mmCIF file of C-alpha atoms in Angstrom:
data_model
loop_
_atom_site.group_PDB
_atom_site.id
_atom_site.type_symbol
_atom_site.label_atom_id
_atom_site.label_comp_id
_atom_site.label_asym_id
_atom_site.label_seq_id
_atom_site.Cartn_x
_atom_site.Cartn_y
_atom_site.Cartn_z
ATOM 1 C CA MET E 1 -38.039 -109.615 -28.262
ATOM 2 C CA SER E 2 -35.018 -110.743 -26.282
ATOM 3 C CA THR E 3 -32.125 -112.108 -28.334
ATOM 4 C CA LEU E 4 -32.196 -115.100 -25.969
ATOM 5 C CA HIS E 5 -35.859 -115.916 -26.516
ATOM 6 C CA VAL E 6 -36.547 -119.535 -27.428
ATOM 7 C CA PRO E 7 -39.966 -120.070 -29.010
ATOM 8 C CA ASP E 8 -42.593 -121.490 -26.660
ATOM 9 C CA VAL E 9 -42.748 -124.742 -28.602
ATOM 10 C CA PRO E 10 -44.234 -127.769 -26.819
ATOM 11 C CA VAL E 11 -41.616 -130.504 -26.471
ATOM 12 C CA LEU E 12 -42.206 -134.217 -26.017
ATOM 13 C CA SER E 13 -39.696 -136.200 -23.961
ATOM 14 C CA TYR E 14 -39.815 -140.001 -23.756
ATOM 15 C CA SER E 15 -37.634 -142.377 -21.754
ATOM 16 C CA PRO E 16 -36.368 -144.924 -21.500
ATOM 17 C CA VAL E 17 -36.152 -146.271 -24.997
ATOM 18 C CA VAL E 18 -34.326 -149.565 -24.465
ATOM 19 C CA LEU E 19 -32.122 -151.060 -27.179
ATOM 20 C CA PRO E 20 -30.572 -154.484 -26.558
ATOM 21 C CA VAL E 21 -26.972 -154.530 -27.850
ATOM 22 C CA PRO E 22 -25.154 -157.872 -28.146
ATOM 23 C CA GLY E 23 -22.037 -157.924 -25.976
ATOM 24 C CA ARG E 24 -22.932 -154.778 -24.051
ATOM 25 C CA PRO E 25 -23.218 -155.569 -20.317
ATOM 26 C CA VAL E 26 -26.523 -153.669 -20.033
ATOM 27 C CA ASP E 27 -29.101 -152.545 -22.571
ATOM 28 C CA LEU E 28 -28.613 -149.145 -24.168
ATOM 29 C CA ARG E 29 -31.114 -146.765 -22.580
ATOM 30 C CA LEU E 30 -32.105 -143.499 -24.241
ATOM 31 C CA ARG E 31 -34.128 -140.365 -23.738
ATOM 32 C CA VAL E 32 -35.665 -138.871 -26.870
ATOM 33 C CA SER E 33 -36.911 -135.273 -26.965
ATOM 34 C CA ALA E 34 -38.609 -133.633 -29.942
ATOM 35 C CA PRO E 35 -40.972 -130.802 -30.796
ATOM 36 C CA ALA E 36 -44.608 -131.860 -30.572
ATOM 37 C CA GLU E 37 -45.185 -130.899 -34.200
ATOM 38 C CA GLY E 38 -43.227 -130.725 -37.434
ATOM 39 C CA THR E 39 -41.696 -133.105 -39.956
ATOM 40 C CA GLY E 40 -38.289 -133.519 -41.550
ATOM 41 C CA LEU E 41 -36.694 -133.122 -38.126
ATOM 42 C CA PRO E 42 -32.877 -133.345 -37.938
ATOM 43 C CA VAL E 43 -31.222 -135.384 -35.181
ATOM 44 C CA ILE E 44 -28.711 -134.443 -32.475
ATOM 45 C CA LEU E 45 -26.978 -137.274 -30.618
ATOM 46 C CA LEU E 46 -26.016 -135.856 -27.210
ATOM 47 C CA SER E 47 -23.158 -137.454 -25.260
ATOM 48 C CA HIS E 48 -23.086 -136.680 -21.543
ATOM 49 C CA GLY E 49 -19.956 -135.906 -19.570
ATOM 50 C CA HIS E 50 -18.526 -137.601 -16.490
ATOM 51 C CA GLY E 51 -19.232 -135.120 -13.727
ATOM 52 C CA GLY E 52 -19.491 -135.495 -9.981
ATOM 53 C CA SER E 53 -23.274 -135.803 -9.749
ATOM 54 C CA ASN E 54 -25.113 -139.104 -9.628
ATOM 55 C CA ASN E 55 -27.664 -138.533 -12.390
ATOM 56 C CA LEU E 56 -26.691 -135.689 -14.712
ATOM 57 C CA SER E 57 -24.196 -137.923 -16.494
ATOM 58 C CA SER E 58 -26.971 -140.042 -17.975
ATOM 59 C CA LEU E 59 -30.094 -139.737 -20.083
ATOM 60 C CA ASN E 60 -31.498 -137.606 -17.232
ATOM 61 C CA GLY E 61 -28.978 -134.778 -17.641
ATOM 62 C CA TYR E 62 -28.464 -131.775 -19.897
ATOM 63 C CA GLY E 63 -32.096 -130.684 -19.782
ATOM 64 C CA PRO E 64 -31.231 -127.039 -20.548
ATOM 65 C CA LEU E 65 -29.688 -128.064 -23.868
ATOM 66 C CA ALA E 66 -31.957 -130.965 -24.804
ATOM 67 C CA ASN E 67 -35.110 -128.936 -24.250
ATOM 68 C CA ALA E 68 -33.766 -125.873 -26.054
ATOM 69 C CA TRP E 69 -32.648 -127.910 -29.055
ATOM 70 C CA ALA E 70 -35.952 -129.787 -29.264
ATOM 71 C CA ALA E 71 -37.856 -126.487 -29.096
ATOM 72 C CA GLN E 72 -35.755 -125.295 -32.037
ATOM 73 C CA GLY E 73 -36.758 -128.228 -34.204
ATOM 74 C CA PHE E 74 -34.372 -131.102 -33.436
ATOM 75 C CA VAL E 75 -34.864 -134.660 -32.282
ATOM 76 C CA VAL E 76 -32.412 -135.016 -29.385
ATOM 77 C CA ILE E 77 -31.284 -138.531 -28.460
ATOM 78 C CA GLN E 78 -29.438 -138.968 -25.158
ATOM 79 C CA PRO E 79 -27.885 -142.339 -24.298
ATOM 80 C CA THR E 80 -26.769 -143.414 -20.859
ATOM 81 C CA HIS E 81 -23.175 -144.463 -21.537
ATOM 82 C CA LEU E 82 -21.570 -147.276 -19.550
ATOM 83 C CA SER E 83 -19.467 -144.686 -17.706
ATOM 84 C CA SER E 84 -22.570 -143.252 -15.991
ATOM 85 C CA LYS E 85 -22.712 -143.509 -12.210
ATOM 86 C CA THR E 86 -26.332 -144.621 -12.595
ATOM 87 C CA LEU E 87 -25.016 -147.926 -13.976
ATOM 88 C CA ALA E 88 -22.284 -148.540 -11.409
ATOM 89 C CA GLY E 89 -24.171 -151.406 -9.779
ATOM 90 C CA GLU E 90 -24.946 -153.062 -13.115
ATOM 91 C CA VAL E 91 -21.710 -152.656 -15.072
ATOM 92 C CA GLY E 92 -19.042 -153.329 -12.470
ATOM 93 C CA ASP E 93 -15.429 -153.784 -13.517
ATOM 94 C CA GLN E 94 -16.006 -154.544 -17.189
ATOM 95 C CA PRO E 95 -13.294 -154.109 -19.855
ATOM 96 C CA GLY E 96 -13.025 -150.414 -20.637
ATOM 97 C CA ALA E 97 -14.067 -149.305 -17.153
ATOM 98 C CA PRO E 98 -14.452 -146.788 -15.728
ATOM 99 C CA LEU E 99 -14.763 -144.334 -18.645
ATOM 100 C CA PHE E 100 -15.518 -146.717 -21.541
ATOM 101 C CA TRP E 101 -14.175 -144.314 -24.166
ATOM 102 C CA ARG E 102 -14.647 -146.734 -27.085
ATOM 103 C CA SER E 103 -18.083 -147.947 -26.002
ATOM 104 C CA ARG E 104 -19.321 -144.359 -25.714
ATOM 105 C CA ALA E 105 -18.661 -143.728 -29.401
ATOM 106 C CA GLU E 106 -20.048 -147.138 -30.360
ATOM 107 C CA ASP E 107 -23.288 -146.291 -28.535
ATOM 108 C CA MET E 108 -23.936 -143.572 -31.105
ATOM 109 C CA THR E 109 -23.397 -145.941 -34.012
ATOM 110 C CA HIS E 110 -25.850 -148.397 -32.436
ATOM 111 C CA ILE E 111 -28.395 -145.587 -32.181
ATOM 112 C CA LEU E 112 -28.010 -144.678 -35.841
ATOM 113 C CA ASP E 113 -28.337 -148.336 -36.786
ATOM 114 C CA ARG E 114 -31.670 -148.459 -34.926
ATOM 115 C CA LEU E 115 -33.228 -145.091 -35.757
ATOM 116 C CA ASP E 116 -36.192 -146.870 -37.316
ATOM 117 C CA VAL E 117 -36.852 -148.712 -34.034
ATOM 118 C CA ILE E 118 -36.515 -145.501 -32.029
ATOM 119 C CA GLU E 119 -38.885 -143.684 -34.354
ATOM 120 C CA ARG E 120 -41.516 -146.395 -33.995
ATOM 121 C CA THR E 121 -41.096 -146.643 -30.225
ATOM 122 C CA VAL E 122 -41.465 -142.970 -29.309
ATOM 123 C CA PRO E 123 -45.127 -141.899 -29.434
ATOM 124 C CA GLN E 124 -45.960 -139.325 -32.121
ATOM 125 C CA LEU E 125 -42.483 -139.479 -33.683
ATOM 126 C CA ALA E 126 -42.960 -141.972 -36.536
ATOM 127 C CA GLY E 127 -42.460 -140.459 -39.969
ATOM 128 C CA ARG E 128 -41.132 -137.144 -38.669
ATOM 129 C CA VAL E 129 -37.354 -137.753 -38.619
ATOM 130 C CA ASP E 130 -34.899 -136.841 -41.376
ATOM 131 C CA ARG E 131 -32.351 -139.616 -40.956
ATOM 132 C CA ALA E 132 -29.987 -138.000 -43.459
ATOM 133 C CA LYS E 133 -29.456 -134.955 -41.232
ATOM 134 C CA VAL E 134 -27.598 -136.117 -38.132
ATOM 135 C CA ALA E 135 -25.262 -134.226 -35.811
ATOM 136 C CA VAL E 136 -23.421 -135.142 -32.621
ATOM 137 C CA ALA E 137 -22.785 -132.983 -29.577
ATOM 138 C CA GLY E 138 -21.035 -133.708 -26.303
ATOM 139 C CA HIS E 139 -19.798 -131.989 -23.155
ATOM 140 C CA SER E 140 -16.446 -132.634 -21.473
ATOM 141 C CA LEU E 141 -15.821 -136.388 -21.824
ATOM 142 C CA GLY E 142 -18.829 -136.331 -24.135
ATOM 143 C CA GLY E 143 -16.951 -133.756 -26.189
ATOM 144 C CA PHE E 144 -14.145 -136.278 -26.565
ATOM 145 C CA THR E 145 -16.735 -138.842 -27.693
ATOM 146 C CA ALA E 146 -18.069 -136.358 -30.224
ATOM 147 C CA SER E 147 -14.544 -135.644 -31.478
ATOM 148 C CA LEU E 148 -13.998 -139.342 -32.218
ATOM 149 C CA LEU E 149 -17.270 -139.532 -34.128
ATOM 150 C CA VAL E 150 -16.326 -136.579 -36.334
ATOM 151 C CA GLY E 151 -12.925 -138.029 -37.140
ATOM 152 C CA ALA E 152 -10.345 -137.608 -34.364
ATOM 153 C CA GLN E 153 -8.250 -140.715 -33.786
ATOM 154 C CA VAL E 154 -6.437 -142.189 -30.804
ATOM 155 C CA THR E 155 -4.087 -145.084 -30.230
ATOM 156 C CA ASP E 156 -5.808 -147.752 -28.150
ATOM 157 C CA THR E 157 -3.648 -148.178 -25.049
ATOM 158 C CA ASP E 158 -4.701 -151.845 -24.753
ATOM 159 C CA THR E 159 -3.976 -152.953 -28.326
ATOM 160 C CA GLY E 160 -1.548 -150.354 -29.631
ATOM 161 C CA GLU E 161 -3.731 -149.919 -32.706
ATOM 162 C CA VAL E 162 -5.125 -146.653 -34.016
ATOM 163 C CA ALA E 163 -8.850 -146.444 -33.291
ATOM 164 C CA ASP E 164 -10.910 -144.908 -36.080
ATOM 165 C CA LEU E 165 -14.485 -144.486 -34.809
ATOM 166 C CA ALA E 166 -15.584 -141.821 -37.284
ATOM 167 C CA GLU E 167 -19.275 -142.115 -38.176
ATOM 168 C CA PRO E 168 -19.952 -141.046 -41.786
ATOM 169 C CA ARG E 169 -23.670 -140.608 -41.127
ATOM 170 C CA ILE E 170 -22.840 -137.705 -38.803
ATOM 171 C CA LYS E 171 -22.630 -134.504 -40.833
ATOM 172 C CA ALA E 172 -21.663 -131.960 -38.134
ATOM 173 C CA GLY E 173 -20.484 -131.825 -34.534
ATOM 174 C CA VAL E 174 -20.524 -129.588 -31.468
ATOM 175 C CA LEU E 175 -17.700 -130.106 -28.960
ATOM 176 C CA LEU E 176 -18.476 -128.436 -25.627
ATOM 177 C CA ALA E 177 -15.511 -127.987 -23.254
ATOM 178 C CA ALA E 178 -13.856 -131.017 -24.839
ATOM 179 C CA PRO E 179 -10.377 -132.218 -23.842
ATOM 180 C CA GLY E 180 -7.433 -130.903 -25.824
ATOM 181 C CA ARG E 181 -4.154 -132.416 -26.957
ATOM 182 C CA GLY E 182 -2.268 -135.138 -25.146
ATOM 183 C CA GLY E 183 1.470 -135.724 -25.045
ATOM 184 C CA GLU E 184 3.433 -133.397 -22.791
ATOM 185 C CA ALA E 185 0.380 -131.170 -22.354
ATOM 186 C CA LEU E 186 -1.443 -133.921 -20.439
ATOM 187 C CA ASN E 187 0.586 -133.396 -17.270
ATOM 188 C CA GLY E 188 -1.908 -132.720 -14.462
ATOM 189 C CA PRO E 189 -2.387 -134.807 -11.307
ATOM 190 C CA ARG E 190 -5.389 -136.677 -12.769
ATOM 191 C CA ALA E 191 -4.004 -137.188 -16.278
ATOM 192 C CA ALA E 192 -3.524 -140.897 -15.584
ATOM 193 C CA LEU E 193 -7.322 -141.284 -15.454
ATOM 194 C CA VAL E 194 -7.601 -140.486 -19.180
ATOM 195 C CA PRO E 195 -4.670 -142.281 -20.847
ATOM 196 C CA PHE E 196 -6.710 -142.736 -24.020
ATOM 197 C CA THR E 197 -6.527 -138.977 -24.650
ATOM 198 C CA SER E 198 -2.721 -138.921 -24.581
ATOM 199 C CA SER E 199 -2.417 -139.801 -28.280
ATOM 200 C CA VAL E 200 -5.437 -137.956 -29.673
ATOM 201 C CA ASP E 201 -4.933 -136.760 -33.251
ATOM 202 C CA PHE E 202 -7.237 -133.928 -34.288
ATOM 203 C CA GLY E 203 -5.579 -133.781 -37.701
ATOM 204 C CA THR E 204 -7.973 -136.456 -38.964
ATOM 205 C CA MET E 205 -11.086 -134.646 -37.673
ATOM 206 C CA THR E 206 -12.431 -133.524 -41.046
ATOM 207 C CA THR E 207 -16.202 -133.305 -40.383
ATOM 208 C CA PRO E 208 -17.419 -129.707 -39.852
ATOM 209 C CA ALA E 209 -17.624 -128.885 -36.158
ATOM 210 C CA LEU E 210 -18.208 -126.079 -33.692
ATOM 211 C CA VAL E 211 -15.773 -126.110 -30.769
ATOM 212 C CA VAL E 212 -17.117 -124.304 -27.688
ATOM 213 C CA ALA E 213 -14.595 -123.300 -25.020
ATOM 214 C CA GLY E 214 -14.836 -121.126 -21.910
ATOM 215 C CA ASP E 215 -12.059 -118.585 -21.495
ATOM 216 C CA LYS E 216 -12.002 -119.376 -17.739
ATOM 217 C CA ASP E 217 -12.041 -123.172 -18.122
ATOM 218 C CA ASP E 218 -8.661 -123.919 -16.547
ATOM 219 C CA SER E 219 -8.556 -127.717 -16.168
ATOM 220 C CA ARG E 220 -5.484 -127.920 -13.934
ATOM 221 C CA HIS E 221 -6.281 -131.499 -12.931
ATOM 222 C CA PHE E 222 -5.384 -132.527 -16.496
ATOM 223 C CA THR E 223 -3.030 -129.852 -17.848
ATOM 224 C CA ASP E 224 -1.146 -126.665 -17.044
ATOM 225 C CA VAL E 225 -1.770 -125.249 -20.525
ATOM 226 C CA GLY E 226 -4.734 -123.191 -19.331
ATOM 227 C CA PRO E 227 -8.128 -122.541 -20.939
ATOM 228 C CA THR E 228 -6.718 -122.602 -24.479
ATOM 229 C CA TRP E 229 -6.320 -126.392 -24.095
ATOM 230 C CA HIS E 230 -10.041 -126.748 -24.754
ATOM 231 C CA ALA E 231 -9.596 -124.899 -28.053
ATOM 232 C CA ASP E 232 -7.180 -127.563 -29.342
ATOM 233 C CA PRO E 233 -9.888 -129.482 -31.259
ATOM 234 C CA TYR E 234 -10.288 -126.286 -33.305
ATOM 235 C CA THR E 235 -6.647 -125.222 -33.462
ATOM 236 C CA LEU E 236 -5.234 -128.645 -34.387
ATOM 237 C CA ALA E 237 -8.008 -129.854 -36.721
ATOM 238 C CA PRO E 238 -8.403 -129.093 -40.411
ATOM 239 C CA GLY E 239 -11.229 -126.857 -41.604
ATOM 240 C CA PRO E 240 -14.040 -126.294 -41.836
ATOM 241 C CA LYS E 241 -14.132 -125.559 -38.115
ATOM 242 C CA THR E 242 -15.593 -122.815 -35.943
ATOM 243 C CA LEU E 243 -14.463 -121.805 -32.452
ATOM 244 C CA LEU E 244 -16.883 -120.140 -30.022
ATOM 245 C CA THR E 245 -14.979 -118.758 -27.030
ATOM 246 C CA LEU E 246 -17.391 -117.900 -24.211
ATOM 247 C CA PHE E 247 -16.467 -114.936 -22.013
ATOM 248 C CA GLY E 248 -16.249 -115.794 -18.312
ATOM 249 C CA ALA E 249 -17.328 -119.407 -18.790
ATOM 250 C CA GLU E 250 -15.769 -122.220 -16.784
ATOM 251 C CA HIS E 251 -16.110 -125.945 -17.455
ATOM 252 C CA GLY E 252 -19.875 -125.969 -16.907
ATOM 253 C CA LEU E 253 -20.371 -123.274 -19.566
ATOM 254 C CA GLY E 254 -22.864 -121.557 -17.301
ATOM 255 C CA GLY E 255 -24.664 -124.741 -16.220
ATOM 256 C CA ILE E 256 -25.560 -126.725 -19.344
ATOM 257 C CA ALA E 257 -25.501 -130.091 -17.528
ATOM 258 C CA GLY E 258 -28.669 -129.501 -15.538
ATOM 259 C CA TYR E 259 -31.074 -126.982 -14.095
ATOM 260 C CA ASP E 260 -29.708 -125.544 -10.831
ATOM 261 C CA ALA E 261 -26.838 -128.036 -10.727
ATOM 262 C CA ALA E 262 -24.939 -127.608 -7.469
ATOM 263 C CA GLU E 263 -21.564 -128.419 -9.037
ATOM 264 C CA THR E 264 -21.850 -125.628 -11.602
ATOM 265 C CA THR E 265 -19.098 -123.178 -10.638
ATOM 266 C CA ASP E 266 -20.130 -120.474 -13.122
ATOM 267 C CA GLU E 267 -23.927 -120.527 -12.995
ATOM 268 C CA ASN E 268 -25.304 -118.165 -15.628
ATOM 269 C CA PRO E 269 -28.759 -118.915 -17.077
ATOM 270 C CA GLU E 270 -28.331 -116.298 -19.796
ATOM 271 C CA MET E 271 -25.078 -117.948 -20.883
ATOM 272 C CA VAL E 272 -26.816 -121.330 -21.024
ATOM 273 C CA ALA E 273 -29.589 -119.857 -23.144
ATOM 274 C CA ALA E 274 -27.012 -118.303 -25.474
ATOM 275 C CA VAL E 275 -25.194 -121.644 -25.819
ATOM 276 C CA GLY E 276 -28.492 -123.356 -26.612
ATOM 277 C CA ARG E 277 -29.354 -120.871 -29.321
ATOM 278 C CA LEU E 278 -25.880 -120.601 -30.854
ATOM 279 C CA THR E 279 -25.275 -124.344 -31.031
ATOM 280 C CA ALA E 280 -28.720 -125.080 -32.476
ATOM 281 C CA SER E 281 -28.261 -122.315 -35.044
ATOM 282 C CA TYR E 282 -24.827 -123.601 -36.045
ATOM 283 C CA LEU E 283 -26.189 -127.111 -36.567
ATOM 284 C CA ARG E 284 -29.234 -125.903 -38.484
ATOM 285 C CA SER E 285 -27.081 -123.937 -40.910
ATOM 286 C CA SER E 286 -24.667 -126.889 -41.210
ATOM 287 C CA LEU E 287 -27.394 -129.425 -41.936
ATOM 288 C CA PHE E 288 -29.520 -127.140 -44.126
ATOM 289 C CA PRO E 289 -27.189 -125.326 -46.567
ATOM 290 C CA GLY E 290 -28.385 -121.792 -47.174
ATOM 291 C CA ASP E 291 -30.107 -121.463 -43.796
ATOM 292 C CA ASP E 292 -29.042 -118.187 -42.138
ATOM 293 C CA ALA E 293 -29.763 -119.222 -38.528
ATOM 294 C CA TRP E 294 -26.076 -119.284 -37.573
ATOM 295 C CA GLN E 295 -25.356 -115.857 -39.058
ATOM 296 C CA THR E 296 -28.357 -114.369 -37.267
ATOM 297 C CA ALA E 297 -27.527 -115.881 -33.868
ATOM 298 C CA ARG E 298 -23.851 -115.057 -34.169
ATOM 299 C CA ASP E 299 -24.584 -111.414 -34.991
ATOM 300 C CA ALA E 300 -27.035 -111.150 -32.092
ATOM 301 C CA LEU E 301 -25.016 -112.869 -29.384
ATOM 302 C CA THR E 302 -21.317 -112.402 -30.177
ATOM 303 C CA THR E 303 -21.152 -108.753 -31.204
ATOM 304 C CA GLY E 304 -21.493 -105.501 -29.280
ATOM 305 C CA THR E 305 -20.894 -104.613 -25.648
ATOM 306 C CA ASN E 306 -23.110 -107.440 -24.336
ATOM 307 C CA ALA E 307 -21.469 -110.204 -26.375
ATOM 308 C CA PHE E 308 -21.394 -113.655 -24.792
ATOM 309 C CA GLY E 309 -18.272 -114.641 -26.702
ATOM 310 C CA ARG E 310 -16.293 -114.370 -29.891
ATOM 311 C CA VAL E 311 -16.247 -116.530 -33.014
ATOM 312 C CA ASP E 312 -13.266 -117.651 -35.106
ATOM 313 C CA ASN E 313 -13.458 -119.651 -38.335
ATOM 314 C CA LYS E 314 -11.196 -121.589 -40.614
#
C-alpha cells in the first residue's frame, strides 16, 4: 500500500449552512464535510486564504484538504469569511475591509457557539460530533487567523488595544504557510496591506500547534527574510509546537487550495496528499492522547530518501 493512500471512505459535503450573525453585514455561510459513517467525530475549522482566484478563498476552496480530512474521520467546517472575493458585491467598504482580520477569527467563535444548529442542519450528522475535540487550521491569511485563535495577539491598529481572540474550545492548530513576525521584518512592497500583522506576538500562542512551511516559500512582497519567515510562528512561540518544513514547497504547498488551481506555482499532487495525511495525523494524535497516527505518518513521510519534509519539535 502506498504511504500516501487515503482510505476510500465516502464523504458527505453540504453547503451552504447559513448562520445569521447580528452585526455581520452578510450571513455566515459554511460548507460542512464529514465521513458518511462514524460517531465521536472531531472537528476541524478551516480558514481560507486570500488568493488571486475568485472562488477558492471561500467555502468552495481547499477541496484537497477538506476531503482528505473528512475521509480520515473529521468534520470539516469551512466558512466564507468577509474577505472573500465571492462577497465583494455584498460587503462593500465595511469597517475592517478588505481583509477583515478580526471578523475572520470571530467567525470561528460563532461557529463553535452554533455547533448544535450545524449538527441539526446537515443531513446525517446529528449525534455524530464530539464537540469537545475541536481544532483550527488555516492557509496563508487563514494561517494568521488560526494563529490568533490558538493564542497569538496583535495590537489593533484602529484602537491601539491588544486584541486577544484566543478560543479556549480549540485544542490544537495547524498553521499552513502563515505569516511570520512583523516589525522591521515586514518590509516588502505590499506590507502596507497587512498592517495588523506588524505587531503580532507569538509569545502568547500557547495552544499546541503544527506549523507547516515550504522551504521555497519566499514571500518577497511582504518581507526579505526569506522562507524562514513562515517558520516564525514555531520559532517565536512557546511549546508545545511542531514545525513541518516541506522540501521544494512554495506558498501553495503543492496546491492545497484547490484541484488543478491555475495559480499554484508548485503543483505537486503527492505533496498535497502528504500534507493531508500529516496534518490529519497530527490533529488526531493531539485530540486523542495516546493515538499513534502522527508517529506513523511522520515516520512514513519525513524519513528516508523520498521524504517530503523534516520535522522539528519543542
